[in-house]
Short mmCIF file of C-alpha atoms in Angstrom, two decimals:
data_model
loop_
_atom_site.label_atom_id
_atom_site.label_comp_id
_atom_site.label_asym_id
_atom_site.label_seq_id
_atom_site.Cartn_x
_atom_site.Cartn_y
_atom_site.Cartn_z
CA UNK A 1 101.37 166.76 99.25
CA UNK A 2 103.90 168.10 102.28
CA UNK A 3 105.00 165.41 104.18
CA UNK A 4 106.13 164.40 107.29
CA UNK A 5 107.63 160.56 107.34
CA UNK A 6 109.38 160.41 110.74
CA UNK A 7 111.65 156.91 111.63
CA UNK A 8 112.61 158.20 107.16
CA UNK A 9 116.05 157.41 108.49
CA UNK A 10 114.61 153.84 109.26
CA UNK A 11 114.29 150.72 107.15
CA UNK A 12 110.43 151.53 106.48
CA UNK A 13 111.23 154.62 106.29
CA UNK A 14 113.41 155.05 104.81
CA UNK A 15 112.22 153.40 101.70
CA UNK A 16 108.25 155.23 102.13
CA UNK A 17 110.51 158.81 101.79
CA UNK A 18 112.27 157.50 98.19
CA UNK A 19 108.30 156.39 96.88
CA UNK A 20 106.45 159.84 98.05
CA UNK A 21 109.83 161.70 96.93
CA UNK A 22 109.29 159.42 93.19
CA UNK A 23 105.39 160.59 93.25
CA UNK A 24 105.98 164.35 93.09
CA UNK A 25 105.41 165.09 96.98
CA UNK A 26 107.55 167.51 98.86
CA UNK A 27 108.64 165.55 101.77
CA UNK A 28 110.29 166.58 105.59
CA UNK A 29 111.87 163.50 107.06
CA UNK A 30 112.34 163.51 110.96
CA UNK A 31 114.76 160.52 113.02
CA UNK A 32 116.72 160.90 116.66
CA UNK A 33 119.01 158.60 114.91
CA UNK A 34 119.09 156.59 118.52
CA UNK A 35 121.87 153.92 118.11
CA UNK A 36 119.41 150.98 119.30
CA UNK A 37 121.80 149.34 116.04
CA UNK A 38 124.30 150.05 114.27
CA UNK A 39 124.05 154.82 113.65
CA UNK A 40 125.85 153.49 110.36
CA UNK A 41 123.15 151.99 108.80
CA UNK A 42 121.03 154.84 109.21
CA UNK A 43 123.14 157.52 107.65
CA UNK A 44 123.93 154.94 104.58
CA UNK A 45 119.69 155.13 104.16
CA UNK A 46 120.08 158.60 104.42
CA UNK A 47 123.14 158.85 102.08
CA UNK A 48 121.00 156.86 99.66
CA UNK A 49 118.13 159.57 99.09
CA UNK A 50 121.19 162.46 98.75
CA UNK A 51 121.39 163.42 102.72
CA UNK A 52 125.39 163.29 103.87
CA UNK A 53 124.91 165.09 106.93
CA UNK A 54 123.10 165.54 109.81
CA UNK A 55 122.48 168.53 112.05
CA UNK A 56 120.82 167.80 115.60
CA UNK A 57 117.64 170.55 115.43
CA UNK A 58 118.32 171.44 111.14
CA UNK A 59 117.32 170.95 107.91
CA UNK A 60 119.81 169.56 106.14
CA UNK A 61 118.17 169.84 101.99
CA UNK A 62 118.77 166.27 99.89
CA UNK A 63 121.32 166.72 96.79
CA UNK A 64 119.20 164.06 94.71
CA UNK A 65 116.15 165.58 95.18
CA UNK A 66 115.60 169.00 95.64
CA UNK A 67 112.03 168.85 97.58
CA UNK A 68 113.88 166.42 100.67
CA UNK A 69 115.11 168.47 103.37
CA UNK A 70 116.08 165.96 106.60
CA UNK A 71 116.46 166.63 110.39
CA UNK A 72 117.42 165.21 113.25
CA UNK A 73 115.59 165.34 115.82
CA UNK A 74 113.31 163.26 118.68
CA UNK A 75 109.90 163.14 119.01
CA UNK A 76 109.66 163.35 123.43
CA UNK A 77 111.04 167.15 122.74
CA UNK A 78 108.23 168.95 122.83
CA UNK A 79 109.09 172.42 122.10
CA UNK A 80 111.18 171.54 118.77
CA UNK A 81 108.11 168.97 118.03
CA UNK A 82 105.68 172.21 118.94
CA UNK A 83 107.80 174.04 116.89
CA UNK A 84 108.45 171.94 113.16
CA UNK A 85 104.14 171.19 112.78
CA UNK A 86 104.27 175.47 112.88
CA UNK A 87 106.22 176.68 111.13
CA UNK A 88 106.18 173.51 107.78
CA UNK A 89 101.75 172.89 107.67
CA UNK A 90 102.43 169.45 106.91
CA UNK A 91 99.53 168.60 104.87
CA UNK A 92 100.01 164.70 105.92
CA UNK A 93 102.37 162.97 108.59
CA UNK A 94 103.68 159.78 108.62
CA UNK A 95 104.91 158.57 111.63
CA UNK A 96 107.73 155.58 111.47
CA UNK A 97 109.35 156.71 114.32
CA UNK A 98 109.47 154.40 117.40
CA UNK A 99 111.50 153.24 119.64
CA UNK A 100 111.30 149.21 117.67
CA UNK A 101 112.14 145.89 119.12
CA UNK A 102 110.22 142.96 121.23
CA UNK A 103 112.78 140.84 122.59
CA UNK A 104 114.80 144.90 123.70
CA UNK A 105 111.99 146.49 125.34
CA UNK A 106 112.17 144.24 128.39
CA UNK A 107 115.81 145.27 128.32
CA UNK A 108 115.01 148.99 128.53
CA UNK A 109 110.72 149.59 129.30
CA UNK A 110 111.36 153.52 129.82
CA UNK A 111 112.96 153.84 125.86
CA UNK A 112 109.72 152.66 125.10
CA UNK A 113 107.56 154.93 126.58
CA UNK A 114 109.41 157.73 125.75
CA UNK A 115 109.22 157.15 122.15
CA UNK A 116 106.34 155.72 121.74
CA UNK A 117 103.99 157.11 123.96
CA UNK A 118 104.73 160.13 124.98
CA UNK A 119 106.44 160.76 121.08
CA UNK A 120 103.58 159.96 119.58
CA UNK A 121 101.74 162.36 122.11
CA UNK A 122 103.83 164.93 120.69
CA UNK A 123 102.93 164.26 117.45
CA UNK A 124 98.65 163.63 118.00
CA UNK A 125 99.43 167.47 119.60
CA UNK A 126 101.18 168.98 116.32
CA UNK A 127 98.74 167.87 113.98
CA UNK A 128 95.80 168.62 116.33
CA UNK A 129 97.06 172.32 116.73
CA UNK A 130 98.24 172.71 112.89
CA UNK A 131 94.55 171.11 111.12
CA UNK A 132 96.34 168.08 109.72
CA UNK A 133 94.86 166.12 107.02
CA UNK A 134 95.65 162.36 107.93
CA UNK A 135 98.43 161.25 110.40
CA UNK A 136 99.27 157.50 109.47
CA UNK A 137 100.78 155.62 112.10
CA UNK A 138 103.24 152.46 112.27
CA UNK A 139 101.57 150.09 114.57
CA UNK A 140 102.33 146.31 114.73
CA UNK A 141 101.60 142.82 114.34
CA UNK A 142 102.98 142.75 118.04
CA UNK A 143 99.68 143.99 119.22
CA UNK A 144 97.50 140.98 119.21
CA UNK A 145 99.53 139.09 121.23
CA UNK A 146 98.21 135.85 122.62
CA UNK A 147 94.82 136.41 120.41
CA UNK A 148 94.87 131.74 119.63
CA UNK A 149 92.79 132.23 115.88
CA UNK A 150 93.74 132.63 113.01
CA UNK A 151 94.25 134.55 110.46
CA UNK A 152 94.55 138.15 112.84
CA UNK A 153 91.73 140.79 111.65
CA UNK A 154 91.30 144.19 112.80
CA UNK A 155 88.23 143.41 114.36
CA UNK A 156 89.00 140.97 117.18
CA UNK A 157 89.95 142.36 120.06
CA UNK A 158 93.54 143.54 121.21
CA UNK A 159 93.96 143.33 124.66
CA UNK A 160 96.41 140.71 125.52
CA UNK A 161 99.61 141.73 124.70
CA UNK A 162 102.97 139.21 125.81
CA UNK A 163 105.49 142.45 125.50
CA UNK A 164 105.58 146.20 126.03
CA UNK A 165 106.50 147.19 123.07
CA UNK A 166 102.98 145.40 121.51
CA UNK A 167 101.28 147.49 124.24
CA UNK A 168 102.71 151.20 123.48
CA UNK A 169 101.36 150.14 120.34
CA UNK A 170 97.53 149.65 120.89
CA UNK A 171 97.93 152.23 123.20
CA UNK A 172 98.78 154.36 120.36
CA UNK A 173 95.98 153.43 118.61
CA UNK A 174 93.42 154.05 121.45
CA UNK A 175 95.54 157.59 121.50
CA UNK A 176 94.01 158.35 117.85
CA UNK A 177 90.63 157.16 117.72
CA UNK A 178 90.87 159.36 120.76
CA UNK A 179 91.56 162.52 118.33
CA UNK A 180 89.46 161.09 116.05
CA UNK A 181 86.79 161.92 118.30
CA UNK A 182 87.99 164.63 119.58
CA UNK A 183 89.23 167.06 116.98
CA UNK A 184 88.23 165.15 114.20
CA UNK A 185 91.26 163.91 113.11
CA UNK A 186 91.20 161.74 110.37
CA UNK A 187 93.52 159.18 111.77
CA UNK A 188 94.95 155.52 110.03
CA UNK A 189 96.75 152.89 111.72
CA UNK A 190 98.80 149.83 110.16
CA UNK A 191 100.06 147.10 111.61
CA UNK A 192 102.67 145.83 110.11
CA UNK A 193 103.42 142.18 109.43
CA UNK A 194 108.30 140.76 110.25
CA UNK A 195 109.07 143.28 106.78
CA UNK A 196 112.03 142.56 105.69
CA UNK A 197 114.06 143.20 102.37
CA UNK A 198 117.32 145.46 101.40
CA UNK A 199 118.29 147.68 104.14
CA UNK A 200 116.74 145.79 106.49
CA UNK A 201 117.54 145.81 110.39
CA UNK A 202 120.53 144.12 111.12
CA UNK A 203 118.67 142.82 115.01
CA UNK A 204 115.72 141.59 112.67
CA UNK A 205 116.32 137.46 111.60
CA UNK A 206 117.00 137.60 108.54
CA UNK A 207 120.03 139.55 108.64
CA UNK A 208 121.16 137.53 111.90
CA UNK A 209 120.40 134.38 110.02
CA UNK A 210 123.20 135.11 106.61
CA UNK A 211 125.72 136.92 109.07
CA UNK A 212 126.56 132.72 111.10
CA UNK A 213 125.40 130.96 107.81
CA UNK A 214 127.97 132.81 106.12
CA UNK A 215 130.73 133.07 109.15
CA UNK A 216 129.80 129.21 109.27
CA UNK A 217 127.78 129.90 112.94
CA UNK A 218 125.29 129.52 114.84
CA UNK A 219 121.80 130.79 114.28
CA UNK A 220 119.63 129.81 117.70
CA UNK A 221 116.72 129.17 116.38
CA UNK A 222 113.92 129.37 119.06
CA UNK A 223 110.57 127.76 120.11
CA UNK A 224 112.60 124.06 118.89
CA UNK A 225 110.79 125.06 115.00
CA UNK A 226 107.76 125.33 114.75
CA UNK A 227 107.61 129.05 114.13
CA UNK A 228 105.23 131.53 111.30
CA UNK A 229 106.36 134.59 110.18
CA UNK A 230 103.65 136.22 108.10
CA UNK A 231 106.38 137.53 106.65
CA UNK A 232 106.67 140.76 104.15
CA UNK A 233 108.50 142.13 101.63
CA UNK A 234 109.54 145.93 102.03
CA UNK A 235 108.43 147.05 98.69
CA UNK A 236 104.88 145.70 98.64
CA UNK A 237 104.61 147.05 102.50
CA UNK A 238 105.50 150.17 100.86
CA UNK A 239 103.05 150.07 98.19
CA UNK A 240 100.12 149.79 100.71
CA UNK A 241 101.29 152.32 102.41
CA UNK A 242 100.94 155.30 99.85
CA UNK A 243 97.99 154.20 98.59
CA UNK A 244 96.28 154.98 102.00
CA UNK A 245 98.43 157.82 102.71
CA UNK A 246 96.46 159.61 99.64
CA UNK A 247 93.08 158.18 101.24
CA UNK A 248 92.10 159.51 105.14
CA UNK A 249 90.20 157.81 107.08
CA UNK A 250 85.69 159.27 106.94
CA UNK A 251 82.79 158.69 108.86
CA UNK A 252 81.57 160.04 112.16
CA UNK A 253 84.57 159.37 113.79
CA UNK A 254 87.84 159.36 110.58
CA UNK A 255 89.94 156.11 111.54
CA UNK A 256 90.71 153.28 111.44
CA UNK A 257 92.57 150.31 110.89
CA UNK A 258 94.58 147.91 108.05
CA UNK A 259 96.63 144.72 108.32
CA UNK A 260 100.24 145.72 106.53
CA UNK A 261 100.45 141.15 106.11
CA UNK A 262 101.73 139.04 102.95
CA UNK A 263 98.84 137.17 104.79
CA UNK A 264 100.84 133.74 103.62
CA UNK A 265 102.62 132.75 106.82
CA UNK A 266 105.93 131.04 105.98
CA UNK A 267 107.41 128.55 108.20
CA UNK A 268 110.38 130.07 110.61
CA UNK A 269 112.76 126.68 108.94
CA UNK A 270 111.90 126.95 105.62
CA UNK A 271 112.35 130.54 105.53
CA UNK A 272 115.46 129.38 106.94
CA UNK A 273 116.26 126.72 104.54
CA UNK A 274 115.75 129.73 101.94
CA UNK A 275 118.79 131.82 102.81
CA UNK A 276 121.03 128.62 102.86
CA UNK A 277 120.23 127.93 99.94
CA UNK A 278 120.56 131.29 98.42
CA UNK A 279 124.50 131.40 101.23
CA UNK A 280 124.67 127.82 99.54
CA UNK A 281 126.01 126.66 102.62
CA UNK A 282 123.60 125.18 106.29
CA UNK A 283 124.66 126.52 109.38
CA UNK A 284 123.99 125.12 112.32
CA UNK A 285 121.22 125.54 114.69
CA UNK A 286 120.44 125.19 118.77
CA UNK A 287 117.16 124.76 119.24
CA UNK A 288 115.69 126.43 121.83
CA UNK A 289 112.03 127.03 123.88
CA UNK A 290 110.30 130.45 123.01
CA UNK A 291 111.49 133.60 123.76
CA UNK A 292 109.53 135.81 126.43
CA UNK A 293 107.32 138.31 124.75
CA UNK A 294 107.18 136.06 121.18
CA UNK A 295 103.90 134.00 119.75
CA UNK A 296 104.17 131.35 117.75
CA UNK A 297 102.58 132.47 114.96
CA UNK A 298 101.60 135.93 112.78
CA UNK A 299 99.66 135.62 109.96
CA UNK A 300 97.41 138.64 108.89
CA UNK A 301 93.76 138.50 107.03
CA UNK A 302 94.23 141.81 105.37
CA UNK A 303 90.87 142.06 102.59
CA UNK A 304 89.94 145.09 104.49
CA UNK A 305 92.95 146.49 102.59
CA UNK A 306 92.44 144.70 99.20
CA UNK A 307 88.82 145.61 99.95
CA UNK A 308 89.28 149.32 99.81
CA UNK A 309 92.75 149.56 98.36
CA UNK A 310 92.13 146.58 95.27
CA UNK A 311 95.57 146.02 96.18
CA UNK A 312 97.33 142.82 97.81
CA UNK A 313 101.45 142.10 98.06
CA UNK A 314 103.73 140.95 95.48
CA UNK A 315 106.08 139.77 95.39
CA UNK A 316 107.35 135.14 96.75
CA UNK A 317 109.39 134.77 99.86
CA UNK A 318 112.11 133.48 97.59
CA UNK A 319 112.09 136.06 95.29
CA UNK A 320 112.07 138.97 98.41
CA UNK A 321 114.81 136.31 99.91
CA UNK A 322 116.93 136.74 96.57
CA UNK A 323 117.42 140.40 96.51
CA UNK A 324 117.24 140.00 100.52
CA UNK A 325 120.67 138.94 99.91
CA UNK A 326 121.64 140.16 97.29
CA UNK A 327 121.76 144.02 98.77
CA UNK A 328 123.36 141.73 102.11
CA UNK A 329 126.10 140.48 100.15
CA UNK A 330 127.15 143.84 98.74
CA UNK A 331 126.23 146.61 101.48
CA UNK A 332 128.56 143.94 104.44
CA UNK A 333 131.09 142.74 102.53
CA UNK A 334 132.01 143.95 98.80
CA UNK A 335 133.11 147.08 100.59
#
């Protein structure tokens, strides 16, 4: 298959691109390489895929994978996106590009509309007009918002987001449903739950915590540590995504949603302790109130994923943290 992966320089996107290439697919990777976090990390991820140079709106072919080309492009650039779809004729699109981060959406809301709404519309339009066989796109556990029961199920009403980020992801699901209904475009939304692992984003808790542990700093522990997250190892999230890509949604409205989680929430304090065990030292902790836009717990019901794809995550939290720790030391302290 010929597959477009947007957000190919991102955390999940870079791993997914590598997995698709190893499977034998032809992949076009797209990313705007914005500076929300260190561009150097994004370029390092691309370097692992054989991309050693980037140019605006121009293709670069991988030095490692002959079936991989990368283009620096912004989803919100309507004309560039239209040309890309018309010229490339993709079989499948996996849209992982987005302005990420719950808390940053409070500081810079416009970037979320540009990327997650306008950009996603351009993806939908490209898929519609070029007859893409399957659009898979990243939603988020953030859509569950104020739901007060666990675990979270895809059938739950998700009308009470607590962040603009979550609201844009819910909007993406609604837009996808409309295109599935109007144009018979098969779409599948993936509600990812707290994905972590090697090459992870530096603004997320694992990197933030480990940096302070190793450097003798202090970590901020919100809601006084009374938080749980359904930490999902990146290889498990990618495996689930790979299986879903190969099976388009069907039915009178070819639209579906899957939770992509570990279905085994971990207490925040236990996660911190596991990092401390890896580092061989404890960290000072500053306990604080809950942050705006945050939720106390996330917990995925993945029974739909298991039933449809006979798949569930296999990586234990300690194994995942060990692999994350080894990468972190290698990337940040061994260069």
